[in-house]
Amino acid sequence: MGVAHLSQRGKFMAIFNIQKREIECKIVYYGPGRCGKTTNLEYVFKAFKRQVTGEMVSVDTEGDSTLFFDFLPMGLGKINGCDVRVQIFTVPGQQKYSSTRKLVLKGLDGVVFVADSLAVRREKNLISLKDLQQNLKEYGQSITRIPLVLQYNKRDLADEGVPIMSVEQMERDLNRQLKVTSFEASATKGTGVGKTLQECLKLTLISLHKELQWSK
Amino acid sequence: MNIKERVRSLLKEAELYKDQRLLKEARKKYTDVIEILEQQSRIQNRDALIAAVEKKRDSLDTAIIKWDQSRVNPEVSGKVQNLIKRLFTASEEGISDEENGINEAITLAKFGQYRQALEEFSRLVHLPIVCASAAKNAIKCYLELSESDECIEAVKGWWQDCCFTPEQYASITHFMQSAFEKSGLDLGDAMAEPQVGFAGGEDFTAPIDDDIIDITSIGINFQSGPMEGQHVEIDVSFQSGSLLSLIVASSEKALLQLLLKGTAIHDVDFYSPIAIFKGAAVVESNTGILSGPKKGDFSLDIRINSI
């Protein structure tokens, strides 16, 4: 024995190896197609070399959209005497990949929802957030209880003269009920990417620590 | 903003959306430009401008069609397939290597990697402990690959190679019949009848534990009758093995009429914390609640028949 899979209804799916004192948790980047989930991960891969423990794997199509998922393994070192490893995934955001998206979501411990700031993508953000809520529900999890962070990506496009939504509008659209921490970001430039991930990791680890009591 | 500036701004937007691979949004902006230009008779080279924008829009149309027609789950490299198996196959303690092999191949099939999954199921068919499960999953893969003739030949070949007991073969051919029917295919008398009795009714593709997994709610898909086409979700209030207790409000008169004692429910989604399973059930009881906060509502017990 020694490996505990916390898979009770509505709880987490992190793997806790009691003997080795290792925890492996799963963070998923969710959001509409072309919102910048993969770009977030690419930046994390480049900027957090010290924490990255393996190659980033991307499976994409000819059109450069994520096909199945992107995957990036990270190690956070020892926290409260436990070695914490993190598997980061992105889901394919396009409508037609809904079944794959659901498969990738399974067993997650924390979510970063990446919203597209472009005004023309407003409806897609709403549909994707609803899709996340529904998929979590089908796995017995609740969007209001899962560690969740919102990221308003592509803020830099305001400088290009294209219509983007104000942060206030995005908060009203996406965060009025959730009331979770949100960050403005530009994944291509790296702005806000680290903060978003750090906050998600923090919330996830607090939540897991509460659940697993691993320092005891 | 004058017309020239408006057109310039829309074109800039369209180009940016195109760069972002937001093809439909870019197309919409090109269409807006064309419509504006068509209303202007005084612009020099108007027709040439419209033609140029139309050309850009046509090229987007080609890209959109190509994208729409692209396969959702194309076969990927062996390296990626191995990663899919490693990352998405639930690790279970105490299961054999053969059963783990089945789970890994099922994971591949879930990700649409039918060719590789079929290869693995075809290998696992020769291992007695998982032969029946491997055969049934292989049949599903063959049908996903539209290779029904190959499927028949493969199953016949496995039978001739003594991979199955007569009971297993009967179960597999029954499953095959049902899978072919669901795909709109007629199996006819292509398969030899085994010389054993078989009760039938088995309709699952994955090895499942003896214990029924926790079901949190169910979704009933009505395929006929007054609620045809409707999907109704009901929370499970209590579960004892394969028996699920549900509470249905007295106001749901039509639903209660359709779920009378003894009614078979053919298309049910069973929601569990880890996945949704398709299956069938039968209503074992439907009784009015006579006291307590749910007084007047109805308590239904349904038995899971297959999952």
Coordinates of N, CA and C in Angstrom, one line a residue, chain A residues 59-62 65-68 96-97 100, chain B residues 67 69-78 80-81 84 108-116 145:
Chain A
V59 N 0.4 18.3 -28.8 CA -0.2 17.6 -29.9 C -1.1 18.6 -30.6
D60 N -0.6 19.1 -31.8 CA -1.5 20.0 -32.4 C -1.8 19.6 -33.9
T61 N -2.8 20.4 -34.4 CA -3.2 20.1 -35.8 C -2.4 20.9 -36.8
E62 N -2.7 20.7 -38.0 CA -2.1 21.6 -39.1 C -2.3 23.0 -38.8
S65 N -3.9 24.4 -33.8 CA -4.8 24.3 -32.7 C -4.4 23.0 -31.9
T66 N -4.6 23.1 -30.6 CA -4.3 21.9 -29.7 C -5.3 20.8 -30.1
L67 N -4.7 19.6 -30.4 CA -5.6 18.5 -30.8 C -6.1 17.7 -29.6
F68 N -5.2 17.1 -28.8 CA -5.6 16.4 -27.6 C -5.3 17.1 -26.4
K96 N -15.5 21.1 -31.4 CA -15.6 19.7 -31.9 C -14.7 18.8 -31.0
Y97 N -13.9 19.3 -30.1 CA -13.1 18.4 -29.3 C -13.7 18.2 -27.9
T100 N -12.7 14.9 -26.0 CA -11.3 14.8 -25.6 C -11.2 15.8 -24.4
Chain B
W67 N -10.7 23.1 -42.0 CA -10.7 22.9 -40.5 C -12.0 22.1 -40.1
Q69 N -13.6 20.0 -41.8 CA -13.6 18.6 -42.3 C -12.4 17.8 -41.6
S70 N -11.6 18.4 -40.9 CA -10.4 17.7 -40.3 C -10.9 16.7 -39.3
R71 N -10.3 15.6 -39.2 CA -10.7 14.5 -38.3 C -10.5 15.0 -36.8
V72 N -11.4 14.6 -36.0 CA -11.3 15.0 -34.6 C -10.2 14.3 -33.9
N73 N -10.1 13.0 -34.2 CA -9.1 12.2 -33.5 C -8.2 11.5 -34.5
P74 N -7.3 12.1 -35.2 CA -6.4 11.4 -36.1 C -5.4 10.5 -35.3
E75 N -4.9 9.5 -36.0 CA -3.9 8.7 -35.3 C -2.7 9.5 -35.1
V76 N -2.1 9.4 -34.0 CA -0.9 10.2 -33.7 C 0.3 9.2 -33.5
S77 N 1.5 9.8 -33.3 CA 2.7 8.9 -33.2 C 2.6 8.0 -32.0
G78 N 3.5 6.9 -32.1 CA 3.6 6.0 -31.0 C 4.0 6.6 -29.7
V80 N 3.3 9.6 -28.7 CA 2.1 10.3 -28.1 C 1.1 9.3 -27.6
Q81 N 1.0 8.2 -28.3 CA 0.0 7.2 -27.9 C 0.5 6.6 -26.5
I84 N -0.4 9.1 -23.9 CA -1.8 9.0 -23.6 C -2.1 7.9 -22.6
L108 N -6.6 4.3 -25.2 CA -6.3 4.7 -26.6 C -7.6 4.8 -27.4
A109 N -8.5 3.9 -27.3 CA -9.7 3.9 -28.0 C -10.5 5.2 -27.7
K110 N -10.6 5.5 -26.4 CA -11.3 6.7 -26.0 C -10.7 8.0 -26.7
F111 N -9.4 8.0 -26.9 CA -8.8 9.1 -27.6 C -8.8 8.9 -29.2
G112 N -9.6 8.0 -29.6 CA -9.8 7.8 -31.1 C -8.6 7.1 -31.7
Q113 N -7.8 6.5 -31.0 CA -6.6 5.8 -31.6 C -7.0 4.3 -31.8
Y114 N -8.0 4.1 -32.7 CA -8.6 2.8 -32.9 C -7.6 1.8 -33.5
R115 N -6.8 2.2 -34.4 CA -5.9 1.2 -35.1 C -4.9 0.6 -34.1
Q116 N -4.3 1.5 -33.3 CA -3.4 1.0 -32.3 C -4.1 0.2 -31.2
L145 N -13.7 1.8 -37.3 CA -12.8 1.9 -38.5 C -13.6 1.5 -39.7

